[in-house]
CSV table of C-alpha atoms in Angstrom, one decimal:
chain,number,residue,atom,x,y,z
V,1,MET,CA,18.7,-8.0,17.3
V,2,ASP,CA,19.1,-8.5,13.3
V,3,ARG,CA,18.1,-5.6,11.6
V,4,THR,CA,17.5,-4.4,7.9
V,5,THR,CA,20.0,-1.5,8.2
V,6,ARG,CA,22.8,-0.3,6.1
V,7,ASP,CA,25.1,2.8,6.7
V,8,GLY,CA,22.6,4.1,9.3
V,9,LYS,CA,19.6,3.9,7.2
V,10,ARG,CA,16.7,1.6,6.8
V,11,TRP,CA,17.7,-0.6,3.8
V,12,SER,CA,14.3,-1.1,2.7
V,13,ALA,CA,13.2,-3.2,-0.7
V,14,ALA,CA,13.1,0.0,-2.4
V,15,ARG,CA,16.6,0.8,-1.7
V,16,GLY,CA,17.7,-2.7,-1.8
V,17,TYR,CA,16.1,-3.8,-5.2
V,18,LEU,CA,14.5,-1.2,-6.8
V,19,GLY,CA,17.2,1.5,-6.1
V,20,GLN,CA,19.7,-1.1,-7.6
V,21,ALA,CA,17.4,-1.6,-10.7
V,22,LYS,CA,16.2,1.9,-11.5
V,23,GLY,CA,18.7,2.5,-14.4
V,24,ARG,CA,17.5,-0.7,-16.4
V,25,PRO,CA,15.8,0.2,-19.8
V,26,ASN,CA,13.1,-2.3,-19.3
V,27,LEU,CA,11.8,-0.5,-15.9
V,28,THR,CA,9.5,2.2,-15.5
V,29,VAL,CA,8.4,3.4,-12.2
V,30,GLU,CA,5.1,5.3,-12.2
V,31,THR,CA,4.3,7.1,-8.9
V,32,GLY,CA,1.3,8.7,-7.5
V,33,ALA,CA,-0.8,6.0,-9.3
V,34,LEU,CA,-3.8,4.5,-7.9
V,35,VAL,CA,-5.1,1.1,-9.2
V,36,HIS,CA,-8.5,0.6,-10.2
V,37,GLY,CA,-8.5,-2.9,-10.9
V,38,VAL,CA,-7.2,-5.9,-13.0
V,39,LEU,CA,-8.2,-6.1,-16.5
V,40,LEU,CA,-9.6,-9.5,-17.4
V,41,GLU,CA,-10.4,-11.0,-20.7
V,42,GLY,CA,-12.4,-14.3,-19.8
V,43,THR,CA,-10.3,-15.9,-17.2
V,44,ARG,CA,-7.0,-14.3,-18.2
V,45,ALA,CA,-5.6,-11.3,-17.0
V,46,ILE,CA,-4.4,-8.9,-19.5
V,47,GLY,CA,-3.3,-5.7,-17.8
V,48,VAL,CA,-4.4,-3.0,-15.1
V,49,ALA,CA,-6.2,0.0,-15.0
V,50,CYS,CA,-5.1,3.0,-12.8
V,51,SER,CA,-5.2,6.8,-12.4
V,52,ILE,CA,-2.1,8.7,-12.6
V,53,ARG,CA,-2.4,12.5,-11.6
V,54,GLY,CA,-6.2,12.4,-12.5
V,55,GLU,CA,-5.7,10.6,-15.9
V,56,THR,CA,-7.1,7.1,-16.5
V,57,GLN,CA,-4.7,4.9,-18.0
V,58,THR,CA,-4.3,1.2,-18.9
V,59,PHE,CA,-1.3,-1.1,-18.8
V,60,LEU,CA,-1.1,-4.1,-20.7
V,61,ALA,CA,0.7,-7.3,-20.0
V,62,ASN,CA,2.5,-9.5,-22.6
V,63,ARG,CA,2.9,-12.2,-19.9
V,64,GLU,CA,1.8,-11.7,-16.5
V,65,VAL,CA,0.1,-9.2,-14.1
V,66,ILE,CA,2.0,-9.3,-10.7
V,67,LEU,CA,0.1,-8.0,-7.8
V,68,SER,CA,2.3,-6.7,-4.8
V,69,GLY,CA,-0.1,-4.4,-2.9
V,70,GLY,CA,0.7,-6.1,0.5
V,71,ALA,CA,-2.1,-7.6,2.8
V,72,ILE,CA,-4.2,-4.6,2.7
V,73,ASN,CA,-4.2,-3.3,-1.0
V,74,THR,CA,-3.8,-6.6,-2.9
V,75,PRO,CA,-7.2,-7.9,-1.6
V,76,GLN,CA,-8.9,-4.5,-2.2
V,77,ILE,CA,-7.6,-4.5,-5.9
V,78,LEU,CA,-8.9,-8.0,-6.4
V,79,HIS,CA,-12.2,-6.9,-4.9
V,80,LEU,CA,-12.2,-4.1,-7.4
V,81,SER,CA,-11.7,-6.4,-10.1
V,82,GLY,CA,-14.6,-8.3,-9.5
V,83,ILE,CA,-12.5,-11.1,-8.0
V,84,GLY,CA,-13.8,-12.5,-4.5
V,85,ASP,CA,-16.8,-13.7,-2.8
V,86,THR,CA,-19.7,-13.1,-5.3
V,87,ASP,CA,-22.5,-12.3,-2.8
V,88,TYR,CA,-20.2,-9.8,-1.1
V,89,LEU,CA,-19.2,-8.0,-4.0
V,90,ARG,CA,-22.6,-7.6,-5.1
V,91,SER,CA,-23.7,-6.2,-1.9
V,92,VAL,CA,-21.3,-3.3,-2.3
V,93,GLY,CA,-21.8,-2.7,-5.8
V,94,ILE,CA,-19.2,-4.5,-7.6
V,95,GLY,CA,-19.9,-6.7,-10.5
V,96,PRO,CA,-18.3,-10.2,-9.8
V,97,THR,CA,-15.9,-11.5,-12.4
V,98,HIS,CA,-14.7,-14.5,-10.7
V,99,HIS,CA,-15.7,-16.2,-7.5
V,100,LEU,CA,-13.0,-16.6,-4.9
V,101,PRO,CA,-14.3,-16.4,-1.5
V,102,GLY,CA,-10.9,-16.3,0.4
V,103,VAL,CA,-9.8,-13.0,-1.2
V,104,GLY,CA,-9.4,-10.7,1.9
V,105,GLU,CA,-10.1,-13.2,4.7
V,106,ASN,CA,-7.6,-14.7,7.0
V,107,LEU,CA,-6.0,-11.5,8.1
V,108,ASN,CA,-3.6,-12.1,10.7
V,109,ASP,CA,-1.2,-9.9,12.7
V,110,HIS,CA,1.1,-9.8,15.6
V,111,PRO,CA,-0.7,-8.2,18.4
V,112,ASP,CA,1.7,-6.1,20.7
V,113,ILE,CA,1.5,-4.9,24.3
V,114,VAL,CA,4.2,-3.2,26.5
V,115,ILE,CA,5.2,-3.3,29.9
V,116,GLN,CA,7.0,0.0,31.0
V,117,HIS,CA,9.3,0.9,34.0
V,118,ARG,CA,10.8,4.1,35.3
V,119,CYS,CA,14.4,3.8,35.2
V,120,LYS,CA,16.4,4.9,38.6
V,121,LEU,CA,19.7,5.7,36.5
V,122,PRO,CA,20.0,8.2,34.0
V,123,VAL,CA,21.1,5.7,31.2
V,124,THR,CA,18.2,5.7,28.8
V,125,LEU,CA,17.7,7.5,25.5
V,126,TYR,CA,15.4,10.1,26.9
V,127,PRO,CA,17.6,13.0,26.5
V,128,MET,CA,17.8,12.3,23.0
V,129,THR,CA,14.0,13.1,22.6
V,130,ARG,CA,14.5,16.4,24.1
V,131,GLY,CA,16.0,19.6,22.5
V,132,PRO,CA,19.1,20.2,22.3
V,133,ARG,CA,20.3,16.6,22.4
V,134,LYS,CA,17.4,15.9,20.0
V,135,TRP,CA,18.4,18.6,17.4
V,136,LEU,CA,22.2,17.3,17.7
V,137,THR,CA,21.3,13.9,17.2
V,138,GLY,CA,19.3,14.5,14.0
V,139,ILE,CA,22.1,16.8,12.6
V,140,GLN,CA,24.7,14.2,13.1
V,141,TRP,CA,22.4,11.6,11.2
V,142,PHE,CA,21.6,14.1,8.4
V,143,LEU,CA,25.4,14.8,8.2
V,144,SER,CA,27.1,11.4,8.6
V,145,SER,CA,24.1,8.8,9.1
V,146,SER,CA,25.8,7.8,12.3
V,147,GLY,CA,24.9,8.3,16.0
V,148,ASP,CA,21.6,7.6,18.0
V,149,ALA,CA,19.4,8.3,15.2
V,150,ALA,CA,21.2,5.4,13.1
V,151,SER,CA,19.6,2.7,15.2
V,152,ASN,CA,15.8,1.8,15.7
V,153,HIS,CA,17.1,0.9,19.4
V,154,PHE,CA,15.4,-2.5,19.6
V,155,GLU,CA,19.0,-3.6,20.8
V,156,ALA,CA,17.9,-6.5,22.8
V,157,GLY,CA,15.3,-9.0,22.6
V,158,ALA,CA,14.3,-12.7,23.3
V,159,PHE,CA,12.1,-15.3,22.0
V,160,ILE,CA,10.2,-17.6,24.7
V,161,ARG,CA,7.6,-20.1,25.0
V,162,SER,CA,4.5,-18.9,26.8
V,163,ARG,CA,3.4,-22.7,28.4
V,164,ALA,CA,4.5,-26.3,28.1
V,165,GLY,CA,3.4,-28.3,25.2
V,166,ILE,CA,4.4,-26.1,22.2
V,167,GLU,CA,7.5,-26.8,20.7
V,168,HIS,CA,8.8,-23.3,19.5
V,169,PRO,CA,8.8,-20.0,21.1
V,170,ASP,CA,5.4,-18.2,20.7
V,171,LEU,CA,6.3,-14.9,22.3
V,172,GLN,CA,8.8,-12.3,21.0
V,173,LEU,CA,10.3,-9.7,23.6
V,174,THR,CA,11.9,-6.5,22.6
V,175,LEU,CA,13.5,-4.1,25.2
V,176,MET,CA,13.6,-0.4,24.2
V,177,SER,CA,15.8,2.1,26.5
V,178,LEU,CA,13.1,4.5,26.3
V,179,ALA,CA,9.5,4.4,26.8
V,180,VAL,CA,6.6,5.6,24.6
V,181,ILE,CA,3.3,7.0,26.0
V,182,PRO,CA,0.7,4.1,25.0
V,183,GLY,CA,-1.2,5.0,21.8
V,184,THR,CA,0.9,7.9,20.8
V,185,ALA,CA,4.3,8.7,19.3
V,186,ASP,CA,5.3,10.8,22.3
V,187,THR,CA,7.9,9.5,24.7
V,188,VAL,CA,7.4,9.4,28.4
V,189,PRO,CA,9.0,12.6,29.5
V,190,GLU,CA,11.6,10.9,32.0
V,191,HIS,CA,14.2,8.2,32.1
V,192,ALA,CA,12.1,4.7,31.5
V,193,TYR,CA,12.3,1.6,29.5
V,194,GLN,CA,9.9,-0.8,28.0
V,195,VAL,CA,9.4,-4.3,26.9
V,196,HIS,CA,7.2,-5.0,23.9
V,197,ILE,CA,5.5,-8.3,23.8
V,198,ASP,CA,4.4,-9.8,20.6
V,199,LEU,CA,2.3,-12.9,20.2
V,200,MET,CA,3.8,-14.9,17.4
V,201,ARG,CA,1.1,-17.1,16.6
V,202,PRO,CA,-2.3,-15.7,17.2
V,203,LYS,CA,-5.4,-17.5,16.5
V,204,SER,CA,-7.8,-14.6,15.9
V,205,LEU,CA,-8.2,-13.9,12.3
V,206,GLY,CA,-9.9,-10.9,10.6
V,207,TYR,CA,-10.5,-9.6,7.1
V,208,VAL,CA,-9.8,-6.9,4.6
V,209,ARG,CA,-13.0,-6.0,2.3
V,210,ALA,CA,-13.6,-3.2,-0.4
V,211,ARG,CA,-16.6,-1.1,0.6
V,212,SER,CA,-17.6,0.0,-2.8
V,213,ALA,CA,-16.5,0.0,-6.2
V,214,ASP,CA,-14.7,3.2,-5.7
V,215,PRO,CA,-11.0,2.8,-5.6
V,216,THR,CA,-10.5,5.9,-3.5
V,217,GLN,CA,-12.5,4.6,-0.9
V,218,PRO,CA,-10.3,3.0,2.0
V,219,PRO,CA,-11.3,-0.9,2.7
V,220,ALA,CA,-12.9,-2.1,5.7
V,221,ILE,CA,-10.2,-3.6,7.8
V,222,ARG,CA,-10.8,-5.7,11.1
V,223,PHE,CA,-8.0,-7.8,12.7
V,224,ASN,CA,-10.3,-9.1,15.5
V,225,TYR,CA,-7.5,-9.0,18.1
V,226,LEU,CA,-8.2,-11.2,21.1
V,227,ALA,CA,-11.1,-12.7,19.5
V,228,ASP,CA,-9.7,-16.2,20.3
V,229,ALA,CA,-9.6,-17.4,24.0
V,230,ARG,CA,-6.2,-18.8,23.3
V,231,ASP,CA,-4.6,-15.5,22.4
V,232,ARG,CA,-6.0,-13.9,25.6
V,233,GLU,CA,-4.7,-16.8,27.7
V,234,ASP,CA,-1.1,-16.6,26.1
V,235,LEU,CA,-1.1,-13.0,26.5
V,236,ARG,CA,-2.2,-12.8,30.0
V,237,GLN,CA,0.5,-15.4,30.7
V,238,SER,CA,3.0,-13.3,28.9
V,239,VAL,CA,2.5,-10.4,31.2
V,240,LYS,CA,3.3,-12.7,34.0
V,241,LEU,CA,6.3,-14.2,32.6
V,242,VAL,CA,7.8,-10.8,31.6
V,243,ARG,CA,7.1,-9.2,35.0
V,244,GLU,CA,9.1,-12.2,36.5
V,245,ILE,CA,12.1,-11.3,33.9
V,246,LEU,CA,12.1,-7.7,34.9
V,247,ALA,CA,12.0,-8.6,38.6
V,248,GLN,CA,15.3,-10.4,38.2
V,249,PRO,CA,18.6,-8.9,40.2
V,250,ALA,CA,20.3,-7.7,37.0
V,251,PHE,CA,17.4,-5.1,36.8
V,252,ASP,CA,17.7,-3.9,40.5
V,253,PRO,CA,19.9,-0.9,39.9
V,254,TYR,CA,17.3,0.3,37.0
V,255,ARG,CA,14.1,-0.8,38.1
V,256,GLY,CA,11.6,2.0,39.3
V,257,GLU,CA,8.0,2.0,39.4
V,258,GLU,CA,6.0,0.1,36.9
V,259,LEU,CA,4.3,2.7,34.7
V,260,PHE,CA,2.3,0.6,32.6
V,261,PRO,CA,0.0,-1.4,33.1
V,262,GLY,CA,1.0,-0.5,36.7
V,263,TRP,CA,1.2,-2.9,39.9
V,264,GLN,CA,-2.7,-2.4,40.4
V,265,VAL,CA,-3.3,-4.8,37.5
V,266,GLN,CA,-2.5,-8.1,39.2
V,267,SER,CA,-5.9,-10.8,38.9
V,268,ASP,CA,-6.3,-12.5,35.4
V,269,ASP,CA,-9.6,-10.5,35.2
V,270,GLU,CA,-7.6,-7.3,35.6
V,271,ILE,CA,-5.2,-8.2,33.2
V,272,ASP,CA,-7.8,-9.0,30.4
V,273,GLU,CA,-9.4,-5.9,30.7
V,274,TRP,CA,-6.1,-4.0,30.4
V,275,LEU,CA,-5.3,-6.4,27.3
V,276,LYS,CA,-8.5,-4.7,25.6
V,277,MET,CA,-7.2,-1.4,26.3
V,278,ALA,CA,-3.6,-1.8,25.5
V,279,ILE,CA,-3.3,-4.1,22.5
V,280,GLU,CA,-1.9,-2.7,19.4
V,281,THR,CA,-0.6,-3.6,16.0
V,282,CYS,CA,2.9,-4.8,15.1
V,283,TYR,CA,2.2,-3.5,11.5
V,284,HIS,CA,2.6,-7.2,10.6
V,285,PRO,CA,-0.6,-7.9,8.3
V,286,VAL,CA,-0.4,-11.2,6.3
V,287,GLY,CA,-2.7,-13.8,5.1
V,288,THR,CA,-5.4,-12.0,3.0
V,289,CYS,CA,-4.7,-13.9,-0.1
V,290,LYS,CA,-3.4,-17.1,1.4
V,291,MET,CA,-1.6,-20.1,-0.6
V,292,GLY,CA,-3.4,-23.3,-0.6
V,293,ALA,CA,-4.7,-26.1,-2.5
V,294,SER,CA,-7.7,-25.3,-4.9
V,295,THR,CA,-9.8,-27.7,-2.7
V,296,ASP,CA,-9.6,-25.2,0.3
V,297,PRO,CA,-12.4,-22.6,-0.1
V,298,LEU,CA,-10.4,-19.9,1.4
V,299,SER,CA,-7.4,-20.2,-0.4
V,300,VAL,CA,-6.4,-17.8,-3.0
V,301,VAL,CA,-3.1,-18.7,-4.8
V,302,ASP,CA,-1.4,-22.1,-5.5
V,303,SER,CA,2.1,-23.0,-4.7
V,304,GLU,CA,3.5,-20.8,-7.6
V,305,LEU,CA,1.2,-17.8,-6.4
V,306,ARG,CA,-1.0,-17.8,-9.3
V,307,VAL,CA,-4.7,-16.9,-8.4
V,308,HIS,CA,-6.8,-19.9,-8.6
V,309,GLY,CA,-9.1,-20.1,-11.6
V,310,LEU,CA,-7.4,-17.4,-13.5
V,311,THR,CA,-4.1,-17.4,-15.5
V,312,GLY,CA,-1.6,-14.6,-16.1
V,313,LEU,CA,-2.1,-13.3,-12.5
V,314,ARG,CA,0.2,-13.8,-9.6
V,315,VAL,CA,0.2,-12.3,-6.1
V,316,VAL,CA,3.7,-11.7,-4.6
V,317,ASP,CA,3.5,-10.2,-1.1
V,318,ALA,CA,2.8,-11.0,2.6
V,319,SER,CA,-0.8,-11.6,1.9
V,320,ILE,CA,0.1,-15.3,0.7
V,321,MET,CA,1.1,-16.6,3.8
V,322,PRO,CA,-1.2,-19.1,5.0
V,323,SER,CA,-0.2,-18.3,8.6
V,324,ILE,CA,1.8,-15.8,10.1
V,325,VAL,CA,5.3,-16.4,10.8
V,326,SER,CA,7.0,-16.6,14.3
V,327,GLY,CA,9.0,-13.5,13.9
V,328,ASN,CA,8.9,-9.9,12.2
V,329,THR,CA,7.5,-10.2,8.6
V,330,ASN,CA,10.0,-7.9,6.5
V,331,ALA,CA,12.6,-10.9,5.6
V,332,PRO,CA,10.1,-13.6,5.1
V,333,THR,CA,8.3,-11.2,2.6
V,334,ILE,CA,11.6,-10.5,0.8
V,335,MET,CA,12.2,-14.3,0.8
V,336,ILE,CA,8.7,-14.7,-0.7
V,337,ALA,CA,9.8,-12.2,-3.5
V,338,GLU,CA,13.1,-13.8,-4.3
V,339,LYS,CA,11.4,-17.0,-4.5
V,340,ALA,CA,8.6,-15.8,-6.8
V,341,SER,CA,11.1,-14.1,-9.1
V,342,ASP,CA,12.6,-17.6,-9.6
V,343,MET,CA,9.4,-19.3,-10.2
V,344,ILE,CA,8.3,-16.3,-12.6
V,345,ARG,CA,11.7,-16.7,-14.6
V,346,GLY,CA,11.2,-20.5,-14.5
V,347,GLN,CA,14.5,-20.9,-12.5
V,348,ALA,CA,15.3,-24.4,-11.0
V,349,MET,CA,14.3,-24.6,-7.1
V,350,PRO,CA,17.7,-24.5,-5.0
V,351,ARG,CA,18.9,-27.2,-2.9
V,352,MET,CA,16.8,-27.7,0.3
V,353,GLU,CA,19.1,-26.9,3.5
V,354,GLU,CA,18.3,-28.4,7.1
V,355,ALA,CA,19.1,-25.5,9.5
V,356,PRO,CA,19.4,-27.0,13.1
V,357,VAL,CA,16.8,-26.0,15.4
V,358,TRP,CA,17.1,-26.5,19.1
V,359,LEU,CA,14.1,-27.9,20.9
V,360,HIS,CA,13.6,-28.1,24.8
V,361,PRO,CA,14.2,-31.8,25.8
V,362,HIS,CA,11.0,-31.4,28.1
V,363,TRP,CA,9.1,-29.1,26.0
V,364,GLN,CA,5.9,-31.2,26.2
V,365,GLN,CA,6.1,-30.8,30.2
V,366,ALA,CA,7.8,-27.8,31.1
V,367,GLN,CA,7.6,-24.0,30.1
V,368,ARG,CA,11.5,-23.4,30.7
């Protein structure tokens, strides 16, 4: 699996970009700041208001205000600024400044479930999760950024199609050589492994909405997982497909009892009930300020990421995705930022390249 890792550490955008630029004289980084909203002069964004260590401050923009709060914070900031659905904003005590009903809508994420097995051989990472091996593993990483703690341990994965009639894979599978107790961060206390199943193109949509004019109050967040029958059907089928994969002869030396959901979960109704209990987030929220034509009532930004109906205001983060990508969202979000930086600076668009993509010759009739 591709990873955003360098020298045994997560190579985040903060390390890869901000860390490289922090010495520039035209850059000031303020931490511990809470944004209250975008300042508007008519239909032009002229700055932002925020509080830093309890002191209210304003920062004015000579050219543009760029919002990069992500799919959760960016729509909240817009709502706090009075930008959103007028009726909704009034209902929560926010004075509307610009009617844009798509702000905060279209929230999408990759729902995640796991299938877990005991492992019959002592070859998993379980010993690394208990002292003293756990402590030694941590010490090795702190001293040299190496060893078992230098990986996220998503070492093997696959993209597969859940059914005939779809061109591209809609399921991402990731094998972990340990198992985590569902709903917790604790490992199963024995040798075990699990496969994550992530639905790549879910139909169910939710929203992010400010609940009041108070910027310290968290927004209302509803993902609406499994609300669409297509998502339930595709995930139900994914359970059957992954069980088939884990039943292959290559797993025979390792495959012990299925721990989660357990073999008692077999019928479609039983799988559906288990899905309601087992569904988790991939932490891939997108779409709440989606890019689209101004004629689309739910679009928020145009093709250059400028907020519809306003000047001097852009959104540059995962919230602008009209629909979620068929894979993890970190690299695509970095791509959005790279592209946006060219647009902000007025750089010419690079030459388009066509990457070859393999299609199953009988994808319309066959799942495999």
